[in-house]
Structures are given as C-alpha cells and as structure tokens.
CSV table of C-alpha atoms in Angstrom, one decimal:
chain,number,residue,atom,x,y,z
A,1,UNK,CA,90.5,-124.7,-117.3
A,2,UNK,CA,89.3,-126.2,-120.5
A,3,UNK,CA,86.8,-128.3,-118.6
A,4,UNK,CA,85.5,-125.2,-116.8
A,5,UNK,CA,85.1,-123.3,-120.1
A,6,UNK,CA,83.3,-126.3,-121.6
A,7,UNK,CA,80.9,-126.4,-118.6
A,8,UNK,CA,80.2,-122.7,-118.9
A,9,UNK,CA,79.5,-123.0,-122.7
A,10,UNK,CA,77.2,-125.9,-122.1
A,11,UNK,CA,75.3,-124.1,-119.4
A,12,UNK,CA,74.8,-121.1,-121.6
A,13,UNK,CA,73.6,-123.3,-124.5
A,14,UNK,CA,71.1,-125.0,-122.2
A,15,UNK,CA,69.7,-121.7,-121.0
A,16,UNK,CA,69.3,-120.5,-124.6
A,17,UNK,CA,67.4,-123.6,-125.6
A,18,UNK,CA,65.1,-123.3,-122.6
A,19,UNK,CA,64.2,-119.7,-123.3
A,20,UNK,CA,63.5,-120.4,-127.0
A,21,UNK,CA,61.5,-123.6,-126.6
A,22,UNK,CA,57.7,-123.5,-126.7
A,23,UNK,CA,55.8,-124.2,-123.6
A,24,UNK,CA,54.5,-127.8,-123.1
A,25,UNK,CA,50.9,-126.7,-123.7
A,26,UNK,CA,51.7,-124.5,-126.7
A,27,UNK,CA,52.0,-126.1,-130.1
A,28,UNK,CA,54.9,-125.0,-132.2
A,29,UNK,CA,54.0,-122.1,-134.4
A,30,UNK,CA,51.0,-120.9,-132.3
A,31,UNK,CA,50.8,-117.4,-130.9
A,32,UNK,CA,48.4,-115.2,-129.1
A,33,UNK,CA,46.5,-113.6,-132.0
A,34,UNK,CA,44.8,-111.0,-129.7
A,35,UNK,CA,48.2,-109.2,-129.6
A,36,UNK,CA,47.8,-108.4,-133.2
A,37,UNK,CA,44.2,-107.1,-133.1
A,38,UNK,CA,43.5,-103.4,-132.2
A,39,UNK,CA,41.7,-103.0,-129.0
A,40,UNK,CA,38.0,-102.0,-129.5
A,41,UNK,CA,36.9,-99.3,-127.1
A,42,UNK,CA,33.3,-98.9,-126.0
A,43,UNK,CA,33.0,-95.8,-128.1
A,44,UNK,CA,34.1,-97.6,-131.3
A,45,UNK,CA,31.7,-100.5,-130.6
A,46,UNK,CA,28.8,-98.0,-130.1
A,47,UNK,CA,29.8,-96.3,-133.3
A,48,UNK,CA,29.7,-99.6,-135.2
A,49,UNK,CA,26.2,-100.3,-133.9
A,50,UNK,CA,25.1,-96.8,-134.8
A,51,UNK,CA,26.5,-97.2,-138.3
A,52,UNK,CA,24.7,-100.5,-138.7
A,53,UNK,CA,21.4,-99.0,-137.6
A,54,UNK,CA,21.8,-96.0,-139.9
A,55,UNK,CA,22.1,-97.9,-143.1
A,56,UNK,CA,19.4,-97.5,-145.8
A,57,UNK,CA,16.6,-100.0,-145.8
A,58,UNK,CA,16.1,-102.4,-148.7
A,59,UNK,CA,12.9,-101.9,-150.6
A,60,UNK,CA,11.1,-102.6,-153.9
A,61,UNK,CA,8.5,-100.6,-155.8
A,62,UNK,CA,5.0,-102.1,-155.6
A,63,UNK,CA,2.1,-101.3,-157.8
A,64,UNK,CA,-1.5,-102.2,-157.3
A,65,UNK,CA,-4.9,-101.5,-158.8
A,66,UNK,CA,-7.2,-100.1,-156.2
A,67,UNK,CA,-11.0,-100.5,-156.6
A,68,UNK,CA,-12.3,-99.9,-160.1
A,69,UNK,CA,-10.5,-96.7,-160.9
A,70,UNK,CA,-7.5,-96.3,-158.7
A,71,UNK,CA,-3.9,-97.2,-159.2
A,72,UNK,CA,-1.3,-96.9,-156.4
A,73,UNK,CA,2.5,-97.1,-156.4
A,74,UNK,CA,4.6,-97.2,-153.2
A,75,UNK,CA,7.9,-98.5,-151.8
A,76,UNK,CA,7.6,-101.9,-150.1
A,77,UNK,CA,10.2,-102.5,-147.4
A,78,UNK,CA,11.6,-106.0,-147.7
A,79,UNK,CA,12.3,-107.0,-144.1
A,80,UNK,CA,9.3,-108.2,-142.0
A,81,UNK,CA,10.3,-106.1,-139.0
A,82,UNK,CA,9.2,-103.0,-141.0
A,83,UNK,CA,5.7,-104.3,-141.8
A,84,UNK,CA,4.2,-101.7,-139.6
A,85,UNK,CA,5.8,-99.0,-141.8
A,86,UNK,CA,4.5,-100.7,-144.9
A,87,UNK,CA,1.0,-100.8,-143.4
A,88,UNK,CA,1.1,-97.1,-142.4
A,89,UNK,CA,2.1,-96.0,-145.9
A,90,UNK,CA,-0.5,-98.2,-147.7
A,91,UNK,CA,-3.1,-97.1,-145.2
A,92,UNK,CA,-2.4,-93.4,-145.8
A,93,UNK,CA,-2.7,-94.0,-149.6
A,94,UNK,CA,-6.0,-95.9,-149.3
A,95,UNK,CA,-7.5,-93.2,-147.0
A,96,UNK,CA,-6.8,-90.5,-149.6
A,97,UNK,CA,-8.3,-92.5,-152.4
A,98,UNK,CA,-11.3,-93.5,-150.4
A,99,UNK,CA,-12.0,-89.8,-149.7
A,100,UNK,CA,-12.1,-89.0,-153.5
A,101,UNK,CA,-15.0,-89.7,-155.8
A,102,UNK,CA,-13.0,-89.8,-159.0
A,103,UNK,CA,-10.3,-91.9,-160.7
A,104,UNK,CA,-6.9,-91.1,-159.3
A,105,UNK,CA,-3.4,-92.5,-159.0
A,106,UNK,CA,-0.6,-92.1,-156.5
A,107,UNK,CA,3.1,-91.6,-156.6
A,108,UNK,CA,5.2,-92.2,-153.4
A,109,UNK,CA,8.8,-91.0,-153.4
A,110,UNK,CA,11.4,-91.8,-150.8
A,111,UNK,CA,12.9,-88.5,-149.8
A,112,UNK,CA,15.2,-89.8,-147.0
A,113,UNK,CA,16.4,-93.3,-146.2
A,114,UNK,CA,19.3,-92.9,-143.9
A,115,UNK,CA,20.3,-92.5,-140.2
A,116,UNK,CA,17.3,-94.5,-138.9
A,117,UNK,CA,14.8,-92.2,-140.7
A,118,UNK,CA,12.5,-93.1,-143.6
A,119,UNK,CA,10.7,-90.1,-145.0
A,120,UNK,CA,8.2,-90.4,-147.9
A,121,UNK,CA,6.1,-88.0,-150.0
A,122,UNK,CA,2.8,-89.3,-151.3
A,123,UNK,CA,1.2,-87.4,-154.2
A,124,UNK,CA,-2.3,-88.1,-155.2
A,125,UNK,CA,-3.2,-87.0,-158.8
A,126,UNK,CA,-6.2,-87.2,-161.0
A,127,UNK,CA,-6.0,-88.6,-164.5
A,128,UNK,CA,-5.2,-85.1,-165.9
A,129,UNK,CA,-2.2,-84.9,-163.6
A,130,UNK,CA,-3.5,-82.3,-161.2
A,131,UNK,CA,-2.4,-82.7,-157.7
A,132,UNK,CA,-5.3,-83.6,-155.4
A,133,UNK,CA,-3.3,-84.2,-152.2
A,134,UNK,CA,0.2,-84.5,-150.8
A,135,UNK,CA,0.8,-86.7,-147.8
A,136,UNK,CA,4.3,-86.7,-146.2
A,137,UNK,CA,5.2,-89.4,-143.7
A,138,UNK,CA,8.4,-89.8,-141.7
A,139,UNK,CA,9.2,-92.8,-139.6
A,140,UNK,CA,11.8,-93.8,-137.0
A,141,UNK,CA,12.9,-97.2,-138.4
A,142,UNK,CA,14.1,-98.4,-135.0
A,143,UNK,CA,10.5,-98.2,-133.6
A,144,UNK,CA,8.5,-98.2,-136.8
A,145,UNK,CA,6.7,-95.2,-135.3
A,146,UNK,CA,5.6,-92.1,-137.2
A,147,UNK,CA,7.5,-88.9,-136.3
A,148,UNK,CA,5.8,-85.6,-135.8
A,149,UNK,CA,7.6,-82.3,-136.5
A,150,UNK,CA,8.2,-81.6,-132.8
A,151,UNK,CA,9.9,-85.0,-132.4
A,152,UNK,CA,12.8,-83.8,-134.6
A,153,UNK,CA,14.0,-81.3,-132.0
A,154,UNK,CA,15.4,-81.2,-128.5
A,155,UNK,CA,12.4,-80.9,-126.2
A,156,UNK,CA,14.4,-78.6,-123.9
A,157,UNK,CA,15.0,-76.1,-126.7
A,158,UNK,CA,11.9,-74.8,-128.5
A,159,UNK,CA,13.4,-71.8,-130.2
A,160,UNK,CA,12.9,-73.5,-133.5
A,161,UNK,CA,9.2,-72.6,-133.1
A,162,UNK,CA,10.1,-69.0,-133.8
A,163,UNK,CA,12.8,-69.6,-136.3
A,164,UNK,CA,10.9,-71.9,-138.8
A,165,UNK,CA,8.0,-69.5,-139.4
A,166,UNK,CA,10.5,-66.6,-140.0
A,167,UNK,CA,12.4,-68.7,-142.6
A,168,UNK,CA,9.2,-69.8,-144.3
A,169,UNK,CA,7.9,-66.2,-144.4
A,170,UNK,CA,11.2,-65.0,-146.0
A,171,UNK,CA,11.1,-67.8,-148.7
A,172,UNK,CA,7.4,-67.2,-149.4
A,173,UNK,CA,7.9,-63.4,-149.9
A,174,UNK,CA,10.9,-64.1,-152.1
A,175,UNK,CA,8.7,-66.4,-154.3
A,176,UNK,CA,6.1,-63.7,-154.5
A,177,UNK,CA,3.3,-65.7,-153.0
A,178,UNK,CA,0.1,-63.9,-152.0
A,179,UNK,CA,0.0,-64.7,-148.3
A,180,UNK,CA,-3.2,-65.1,-146.3
A,181,UNK,CA,-1.6,-64.9,-142.8
A,182,UNK,CA,1.0,-62.9,-141.0
A,183,UNK,CA,2.6,-65.8,-139.1
A,184,UNK,CA,3.4,-69.1,-140.9
A,185,UNK,CA,2.1,-72.1,-138.9
A,186,UNK,CA,4.7,-74.5,-137.5
A,187,UNK,CA,2.7,-76.6,-135.0
A,188,UNK,CA,3.7,-80.0,-133.6
A,189,UNK,CA,1.7,-81.8,-136.2
A,190,UNK,CA,2.6,-79.6,-139.2
A,191,UNK,CA,3.1,-81.6,-142.4
A,192,UNK,CA,6.7,-82.1,-143.3
A,193,UNK,CA,9.3,-84.5,-144.7
A,194,UNK,CA,13.1,-84.6,-144.6
A,195,UNK,CA,15.7,-85.1,-147.2
A,196,UNK,CA,19.4,-85.8,-146.7
A,197,UNK,CA,20.2,-82.1,-146.2
A,198,UNK,CA,16.9,-80.3,-145.6
A,199,UNK,CA,13.7,-80.1,-143.6
A,200,UNK,CA,10.8,-79.4,-145.9
A,201,UNK,CA,7.6,-77.8,-144.5
A,202,UNK,CA,4.4,-78.4,-146.5
A,203,UNK,CA,1.1,-76.5,-146.5
A,204,UNK,CA,-2.2,-77.2,-148.0
A,205,UNK,CA,-4.0,-74.9,-150.5
A,206,UNK,CA,-5.4,-71.8,-148.8
A,207,UNK,CA,-3.5,-72.7,-145.6
A,208,UNK,CA,-1.0,-69.8,-146.0
A,209,UNK,CA,-1.5,-68.5,-149.5
A,210,UNK,CA,-4.0,-68.2,-152.4
A,211,UNK,CA,-5.1,-71.2,-154.5
A,212,UNK,CA,-2.6,-70.3,-157.2
A,213,UNK,CA,0.2,-71.3,-154.8
A,214,UNK,CA,-1.0,-74.9,-154.9
A,215,UNK,CA,0.8,-77.0,-152.2
A,216,UNK,CA,3.6,-74.7,-151.1
A,217,UNK,CA,6.8,-76.4,-149.9
A,218,UNK,CA,9.7,-74.7,-148.2
A,219,UNK,CA,13.1,-76.4,-147.8
A,220,UNK,CA,15.1,-75.4,-144.7
A,221,UNK,CA,18.8,-76.5,-144.8
A,222,UNK,CA,19.6,-78.8,-141.8
A,223,UNK,CA,22.7,-76.7,-141.2
A,224,UNK,CA,20.4,-73.9,-140.1
A,225,UNK,CA,18.7,-76.1,-137.5
A,226,UNK,CA,21.5,-78.0,-135.8
A,227,UNK,CA,21.4,-75.8,-132.7
A,228,UNK,CA,17.9,-77.3,-132.0
A,229,UNK,CA,18.6,-81.0,-132.6
A,230,UNK,CA,19.5,-83.5,-129.9
A,231,UNK,CA,23.3,-83.9,-130.0
A,232,UNK,CA,23.0,-87.7,-130.3
A,233,UNK,CA,19.6,-87.7,-132.2
A,234,UNK,CA,18.7,-89.0,-135.6
A,235,UNK,CA,18.5,-85.5,-137.2
A,236,UNK,CA,21.9,-84.5,-135.9
A,237,UNK,CA,23.4,-87.6,-137.4
A,238,UNK,CA,21.7,-86.8,-140.7
A,239,UNK,CA,22.9,-83.2,-140.5
A,240,UNK,CA,26.5,-84.4,-140.0
A,241,UNK,CA,26.5,-86.3,-143.2
A,242,UNK,CA,24.4,-89.4,-142.5
A,243,UNK,CA,25.7,-92.9,-142.7
A,244,UNK,CA,28.2,-91.9,-145.4
A,245,UNK,CA,30.1,-89.9,-142.8
A,246,UNK,CA,30.2,-92.9,-140.4
A,247,UNK,CA,31.7,-95.3,-142.9
A,248,UNK,CA,35.3,-94.6,-141.7
A,249,UNK,CA,35.8,-95.8,-138.1
A,250,UNK,CA,39.4,-96.0,-136.6
A,251,UNK,CA,40.8,-99.3,-135.5
A,252,UNK,CA,38.0,-101.6,-136.9
A,253,UNK,CA,37.4,-103.6,-140.0
A,254,UNK,CA,35.1,-102.6,-142.8
A,255,UNK,CA,31.7,-104.2,-142.1
A,256,UNK,CA,30.1,-102.8,-145.2
A,257,UNK,CA,27.3,-104.8,-147.0
A,258,UNK,CA,27.6,-106.6,-150.3
A,259,UNK,CA,27.1,-105.1,-153.7
A,260,UNK,CA,25.1,-106.1,-156.7
A,261,UNK,CA,26.4,-107.3,-159.9
A,262,UNK,CA,27.0,-103.8,-161.2
A,263,UNK,CA,28.5,-102.5,-157.9
A,264,UNK,CA,25.1,-101.4,-156.6
A,265,UNK,CA,24.2,-101.6,-153.0
A,266,UNK,CA,21.5,-104.0,-152.0
A,267,UNK,CA,18.8,-101.3,-151.7
A,268,UNK,CA,19.8,-99.7,-155.0
A,269,UNK,CA,19.8,-103.0,-156.9
A,270,UNK,CA,16.3,-103.9,-155.6
A,271,UNK,CA,14.8,-100.4,-156.1
A,272,UNK,CA,13.8,-101.1,-159.7
A,273,UNK,CA,12.1,-104.4,-158.9
A,274,UNK,CA,8.3,-104.4,-159.2
A,275,UNK,CA,5.4,-106.4,-157.9
A,276,UNK,CA,2.0,-106.1,-159.3
A,277,UNK,CA,-1.1,-107.2,-157.5
A,278,UNK,CA,-4.8,-106.4,-157.7
A,279,UNK,CA,-6.5,-105.7,-154.4
A,280,UNK,CA,-10.0,-104.6,-153.4
A,281,UNK,CA,-10.7,-101.8,-150.9
C-alpha cells in the first residue's frame, strides 16, 4: 500500500515538473513579448501615418537684399523635399518686386502650418509702410502643389459658392464698407489663405469696395464650412482641431518629436533663426 502511494506521489511530481519546465528550444526566462503588446488595427496605423503627415514643417526666417532697393523676408523650409514650395514663395515675391518701380520690402507671415497645409500671406510695402500688394499662397505639403480656393471643398458639393459671397456681404456691410458690386466674387481662383480656424477671403483695392477699404479681408470660421469639406480631406482635419486633436491615439505609443532646450518643438526653436544673403534679380 505504501509502495503504491509512493508511486502515485512520484508520478504526480514528474507530471508537475514536466508541465513547469521550459521547452527545449526556449531559454529560461524568455516569453512571447507579442502577448504584452496591444494589437494595432489598420485604422490606428492609418491614424498614425495621418498624424505624422499633419505635423508642422520646420523652417527658418530668411532675409535677402534684392536688387538695389529691395529687401525680402520669407520662411525657408528646412527639408529638401519642400524646395518646390520655397521656390514658389520666392518666385511670387520677386514677381511683385519686379513689377514695382520703387524701393520696397516684403513681409511673409505663415498663417497655417498644420494638417498638410502651408498657407502664407506675403505683404509688399513701400518705405513709408503703405501696402502695395498682398499675395496669399496655400500649399498641399504632400504634393508641394499650390491649392486654389475650389480645391478646399468637396467637388460634388458646390453650395459653398453661394454661401461664401453671402457671408462676405454681411461682414462688409457690418464694417460699413462702400461696396461697388451687389455680389461678392468667390471664383475658383479667388485670393485666400487659411488659418487654424478660419478661411480668409482677400480682395484687391476697387475689386469690391472703394479705395479707402484698402485690401479687404474677411475671415469665415471653418465651423461654418464643414458641410462642404471632404470628410477625410485636409480642411476637415484642420476644422476638427488639426494635428493637436490627433495626438492621442488609443493603444499605441507616443511617437511625438523631440523638443528644444526650452521645451520648444523643432519648428518653434528654429523659427527665430535667420540667414542673410545678397542676391541679384
């Protein structure tokens, strides 16, 4: 009886050791790490890629003498893949200065740098500070191509063509402008720029109002235009809060970029850098 009991105990001990021992091809202490990682769905992977594409571009402020009496300032994108955008901005500035027969300088402000959109506002002024021209440019950073007003909207929904003139008319009347037309223009190639929360329509002197109005600008909140944006388009992403709204993604790690010495992002820490160069037209 004792011998049978001892045999039973020995058998149970052998089974316990066999179950707890590591496999022959598995080193002690190793485990399948994939069991501890959250599964990444296709939607999350696409969201990560979209978030990466939507991040602001790095740039520095460049200043150049132009000819004998011109001085230009503009943002210079650091990555070579955006050289086409750099060339377009500089080309627009030079074209304006070449058309003038007087000393002038330019100021180029970045109005939007988010969600794959780069929108700039170039102001050309004489030495007395009077505005001679305003040139807005907006680019799709994925293609480096310039965007027209019509490109911002769903091509299957053109109701924005009637809404924007009405909004501009109401704002112009509220500002007390003396208007020269009954319907505000909003053609495919209408001058505009975008900010983080608005679409700004720009008109030249005498285009819609008297000379005293200067270069009228009308900001339309993006929240009033979301019905006309493509659901997965750049403008809808911007209207939904931009890249800041995409920072928190469930089930993935934080892939955020580094910060500067003072906690600045890369683009912020480089924004104050300058390069100065003399060029000839």
